Amino acid sequence: MIYREAGQFKASYEADMQIFPIRQDRIAIAAIVLFAFVGVPLFASEYWFQAIITPALIFSLAALGLNILTGYAGQLSLGAAGFMAVGAFATYNFMLRIDGMPFLVAMVLGGVCAALVGIVFGLPSLRIKGFYLAVATLAAQFFILWVLVKFPWFSNYSASGVITAQEIVILGWTVDEPVEKYLLTLAVVTVLALAAKNLARTHTGRAWMAVRDMDVAAEVIGIPLMKTKLQAFAISSFYCGVAGALYAFTYLGTVEPEAFNLDLSFKILFMIIIGGVGTVLGSFLGAAFITLLPIFLNQLFHALFGDSLPPAFASNVELMIFGGLIIFFLIVEPHGLARLWQIGKEKLRLWPFPH
Amino acid sequence: MKRMRSKWKKSAMVALAVAGLVGSGVGQALAAEQYMGLPSYRVGAYAAGGSGIFGGWIDYMQMINERDGGVNGVKLVWEECETEYNNARGVECYERFKAKGNTFFSPLSTGITYSVLDRVAQDKIPLVTIGYGRSDAADGRVFPWVFPLVTHYWSQASAMINFIGKEKLGSMDQLKGKKIVLLYHDSAYGKEPHEVLKRLSQKWGFELELIPVAHPGNEQQSQWLQIRQIRPDFVILWGWGVMNPTALSTAKRTGFPIDKIIGVWWAGAEEDVIPAGNASAGYIAAGFNAVGDQHPVIQDIKKYVYAKGKGNLDPKRVGSVYYNRGVVHGIIYVEAVRLAQAHFNKKGQPVTGEEIRWALEHLNFTPERLKQLGAEGFLPVMQTSCMDHEGAGVVKFQQWDGSKWKMISDWIVPDRVLVRQLVEESAAKYAQEKGITPRDCSKEG
């Protein structure tokens, strides 16, 4: 009943082609975005901005990037963290080497650099598929980090290979307070998430899904495989690159290449698997699950048991519960948390009068 | 009724947990308690180091509470937060502690150190990195809030060369024409000593070869074959985790003499040599703390903490390398609290992060003071200042005899002039990039 679209007639093509065709969805999304932009800054503390929401948003963006490639276009990749590193280091270098470079332009250029690298490492996808492609992208992961450590130019000859983010100034607005950094991150993530949602419904997105479902059939109906796959690699890497730039500039400030290691790539892959492959919502749910649940468990254990448990034991139990929950959710719903929400929506549509 | 109450209690606790997540500062320190957050890691690949160091640190604070009733009556309280050696988790712990009024942050992880480096000055929490990077933070003018205390990587690299020259070869001039290989973990950590070693090789005329090992380093056949071709006089092992025992066993297999391998202090614990079995006998490693349980401070921990069953770790680990390194952390922290209380006229009251920062800049561990603390020879004599956030820079060397570590040298002094020059160059570059105006140390109290 709550979710019924009865009575919502689409009288024009525009109305039929909206991103969110159901009124309830539009209201909910507008409310969430409004709350994130206005409500959260009013209520949340610095701890929430710096430790919880900002990183969760950044990882959501990275997961969204990987979801475009793996979820929509069906190309398994283990290089997401590598592309994030390209974005972070490229943005840093654009800011460093070009005087008066605006941050947003540097960030977009950083994303473009990541996209170019992504195209290069996407070339093997024309010949190999599935797990074999995952191995090829694994090479990207290692190669990118190796290059960043090997050639000190990328970190401006820093002795330990780390980069330190420059101050962000956008049209005279200095972004240095945690809440400002959060708002900047939120704005970028919102725009890119809407773009991704839209992209998935266009010709491009449909071509990706056709390739994912059966590439031979897609080729037969006239979808150029090379162009479609490389496009997916480019756009996905762009998203990851922007996420990397935000990771360095609005979240940590100082990063070493090692921060973008294989562990992070795996983590992003787990985010989309848990959240839901091939959905925009799933990227957000998965990122929240993977980044926030361990923190919540740790807090919960501290509050419940205090010092009465040996700390090593408590840490291990937290890890086990986390692992157990991952397995639980995958068994209950192999298609991810986004699918659970979809099922919930269908139930709400009928409630309280099931057939 | 009883059941209902326990149910209520449980839900209250859950509510408390949620409140804790909001970071509203449930554990705000009471009047006579000195609060500190410990971002420990007891799970994951580096748990051996994390549990040993944080365990030793906690035991020392526990001992101070039991023996002296705290610092001038102020009880030391602490809280752990599991980081898993992961940057994002470390930042979360940092922020969680901050909301509760943290006064000292020491993550024992280079990655987490870099992740919070930009935040500490604003938050007024001293960032203490005992024995690791970033090395150029030793220039206190540019990094007022960062303390790479005791000795950092660059001092260590230089001390290693001095050890090879003076102790192994007889004099520094003997280094001329010798070949030294640096076998390093291919990461930011492994790159730390490059610049120092390059400059030293020019100064003393030895040949330097840099050979990387990719993380995690559990396969080093090709590297050691390369080393066999180069035939170096010494190999410096700049390893981490599983890379260390692998290096030792591969060296043994390829016939390289083990006593010509000199390890960094993260390659010099029991956990690094025991997995390699017989291959590691004779291996030498650096360290900035003594090993064994013969020092009075360790005896006191046994007496006041372990005898009462309040120990944090398996009693067998007391006196091991990592454990004692944790005790060094504890000694420095407690001394800083004591000094801050004395200087700011706050005896018997908790001190703030700012006050502890002042104290860290005025640490003075004289031989007499170390003796009073029961730690003579346990950590080096050291004195910090506004200019110098390192304090000592000296390193001891220890040798594994097949069953335990034995100290084989006194404190070895690095090439202070050269290291300092490098520190100032690098710090100045950082200051320029970040637009920091270095403090004028002559104006500091």
GROMACS .gro file of C-alpha atoms in nm, chain A residues 126-265:
model
  140
  126LEU     CA    1   3.913  -0.817  -2.537
  127ARG     CA    2   4.068  -1.163  -2.535
  128ILE     CA    3   4.020  -1.301  -2.187
  129LYS     CA    4   3.725  -1.335  -1.957
  130GLY     CA    5   3.626  -1.415  -1.603
  131PHE     CA    6   3.892  -1.524  -1.362
  132TYR     CA    7   4.165  -1.487  -1.623
  133LEU     CA    8   4.076  -1.121  -1.658
  134ALA     CA    9   4.088  -1.087  -1.280
  135VAL     CA   10   4.448  -1.202  -1.296
  136ALA     CA   11   4.527  -0.945  -1.564
  137THR     CA   12   4.379  -0.666  -1.354
  138LEU     CA   13   4.573  -0.798  -1.057
  139ALA     CA   14   4.879  -0.713  -1.264
  140ALA     CA   15   4.748  -0.356  -1.289
  141GLN     CA   16   4.720  -0.340  -0.913
  142PHE     CA   17   5.082  -0.444  -0.858
  143PHE     CA   18   5.224  -0.256  -1.153
  144ILE     CA   19   5.069   0.079  -1.056
  145LEU     CA   20   5.196   0.063  -0.699
  146TRP     CA   21   5.537  -0.050  -0.820
  147VAL     CA   22   5.560   0.247  -1.057
  148LEU     CA   23   5.455   0.493  -0.787
  149VAL     CA   24   5.721   0.359  -0.549
  150LYS     CA   25   5.987   0.309  -0.814
  151PHE     CA   26   5.982   0.655  -0.969
  152PRO     CA   27   6.018   0.920  -0.698
  153TRP     CA   28   5.893   1.190  -0.938
  154PHE     CA   29   5.535   1.085  -0.861
  155SER     CA   30   5.574   1.169  -0.492
  156ASN     CA   31   5.786   1.477  -0.560
  157TYR     CA   32   6.103   1.297  -0.439
  158SER     CA   33   5.967   1.238  -0.092
  159ALA     CA   34   6.210   1.013   0.096
  160SER     CA   35   5.945   0.765   0.201
  161GLY     CA   36   5.726   0.789  -0.109
  162VAL     CA   37   5.429   0.953   0.058
  163ILE     CA   38   5.228   1.244  -0.076
  164THR     CA   39   5.077   1.520   0.130
  165ALA     CA   40   4.756   1.670   0.001
  166GLN     CA   41   4.758   2.042  -0.068
  167GLU     CA   42   4.500   2.278   0.073
  168ILE     CA   43   4.168   2.270  -0.110
  169VAL     CA   44   4.036   2.608  -0.218
  170ILE     CA   45   3.726   2.627  -0.437
  171LEU     CA   46   3.646   2.977  -0.561
  172GLY     CA   47   3.780   3.135  -0.245
  173TRP     CA   48   3.617   2.879  -0.016
  174THR     CA   49   3.886   2.705   0.188
  175VAL     CA   50   3.784   2.349   0.264
  176ASP     CA   51   3.961   2.261   0.586
  177GLU     CA   52   3.697   2.194   0.850
  178PRO     CA   53   3.577   1.832   0.875
  179VAL     CA   54   3.221   1.938   0.795
  180GLU     CA   55   3.334   2.123   0.482
  181LYS     CA   56   3.533   1.823   0.367
  182TYR     CA   57   3.227   1.611   0.424
  183LEU     CA   58   3.007   1.844   0.221
  184LEU     CA   59   3.256   1.848  -0.065
  185THR     CA   60   3.279   1.469  -0.063
  186LEU     CA   61   2.904   1.440  -0.046
  187ALA     CA   62   2.855   1.677  -0.336
  188VAL     CA   63   3.098   1.488  -0.558
  189VAL     CA   64   2.954   1.150  -0.461
  190THR     CA   65   2.595   1.267  -0.518
  191VAL     CA   66   2.668   1.401  -0.864
  192LEU     CA   67   2.862   1.094  -0.969
  193ALA     CA   68   2.608   0.853  -0.822
  194LEU     CA   69   2.324   1.023  -1.010
  195ALA     CA   70   2.534   1.016  -1.324
  196ALA     CA   71   2.596   0.643  -1.278
  197LYS     CA   72   2.231   0.572  -1.217
  198ASN     CA   73   2.146   0.759  -1.533
  199LEU     CA   74   2.427   0.609  -1.734
  200ALA     CA   75   2.305   0.259  -1.658
  201ARG     CA   76   1.976   0.339  -1.837
  202THR     CA   77   2.128   0.488  -2.148
  203HIS     CA   78   2.243   0.317  -2.463
  204THR     CA   79   2.587   0.279  -2.304
  205GLY     CA   80   2.457   0.110  -1.993
  206ARG     CA   81   2.236  -0.125  -2.189
  207ALA     CA   82   2.530  -0.216  -2.408
  208TRP     CA   83   2.731  -0.301  -2.096
  209MET     CA   84   2.459  -0.526  -1.967
  210ALA     CA   85   2.424  -0.696  -2.302
  211VAL     CA   86   2.796  -0.768  -2.302
  212ARG     CA   87   2.775  -0.893  -1.946
  213ASP     CA   88   2.489  -1.129  -2.018
  214MET     CA   89   2.637  -1.280  -2.334
  215ASP     CA   90   2.905  -1.113  -2.532
  216VAL     CA   91   2.862  -1.319  -2.847
  217ALA     CA   92   2.494  -1.236  -2.861
  218ALA     CA   93   2.574  -0.870  -2.796
  219GLU     CA   94   2.813  -0.865  -3.087
  220VAL     CA   95   2.554  -1.029  -3.309
  221ILE     CA   96   2.301  -0.756  -3.238
  222GLY     CA   97   2.556  -0.494  -3.330
  223ILE     CA   98   2.725  -0.386  -3.009
  224PRO     CA   99   3.094  -0.319  -3.067
  225LEU     CA  100   3.268  -0.527  -2.802
  226MET     CA  101   3.596  -0.342  -2.795
  227LYS     CA  102   3.441  -0.001  -2.758
  228THR     CA  103   3.192  -0.113  -2.495
  229LYS     CA  104   3.443  -0.295  -2.279
  230LEU     CA  105   3.703  -0.020  -2.293
  231GLN     CA  106   3.437   0.236  -2.218
  232ALA     CA  107   3.340   0.041  -1.908
  233PHE     CA  108   3.703   0.023  -1.801
  234ALA     CA  109   3.750   0.396  -1.859
  235ILE     CA  110   3.440   0.509  -1.673
  236SER     CA  111   3.492   0.265  -1.390
  237SER     CA  112   3.854   0.376  -1.348
  238PHE     CA  113   3.743   0.738  -1.359
  239TYR     CA  114   3.512   0.678  -1.065
  240CYS     CA  115   3.784   0.493  -0.875
  241GLY     CA  116   4.033   0.768  -0.954
  242VAL     CA  117   3.805   1.038  -0.819
  243ALA     CA  118   3.745   0.824  -0.510
  244GLY     CA  119   4.123   0.796  -0.467
  245ALA     CA  120   4.164   1.172  -0.496
  246LEU     CA  121   3.898   1.226  -0.231
  247TYR     CA  122   4.059   0.959  -0.014
  248ALA     CA  123   4.383   1.156  -0.019
  249PHE     CA  124   4.243   1.509  -0.009
  250THR     CA  125   3.929   1.508   0.201
  251TYR     CA  126   3.987   1.203   0.419
  252LEU     CA  127   4.350   1.132   0.512
  253GLY     CA  128   4.560   1.423   0.394
  254THR     CA  129   4.881   1.225   0.376
  255VAL     CA  130   4.893   0.891   0.195
  256GLU     CA  131   5.154   0.636   0.104
  257PRO     CA  132   5.120   0.414  -0.204
  258GLU     CA  133   5.093   0.114   0.029
  259ALA     CA  134   4.753   0.247   0.144
  260PHE     CA  135   4.617   0.140  -0.197
  261ASN     CA  136   4.730  -0.220  -0.171
  262LEU     CA  137   4.563  -0.539  -0.282
  263ASP     CA  138   4.374  -0.563   0.047
  264LEU     CA  139   4.183  -0.250  -0.044
  265SER     CA  140   4.102  -0.390  -0.390
   0.00000   0.00000   0.00000
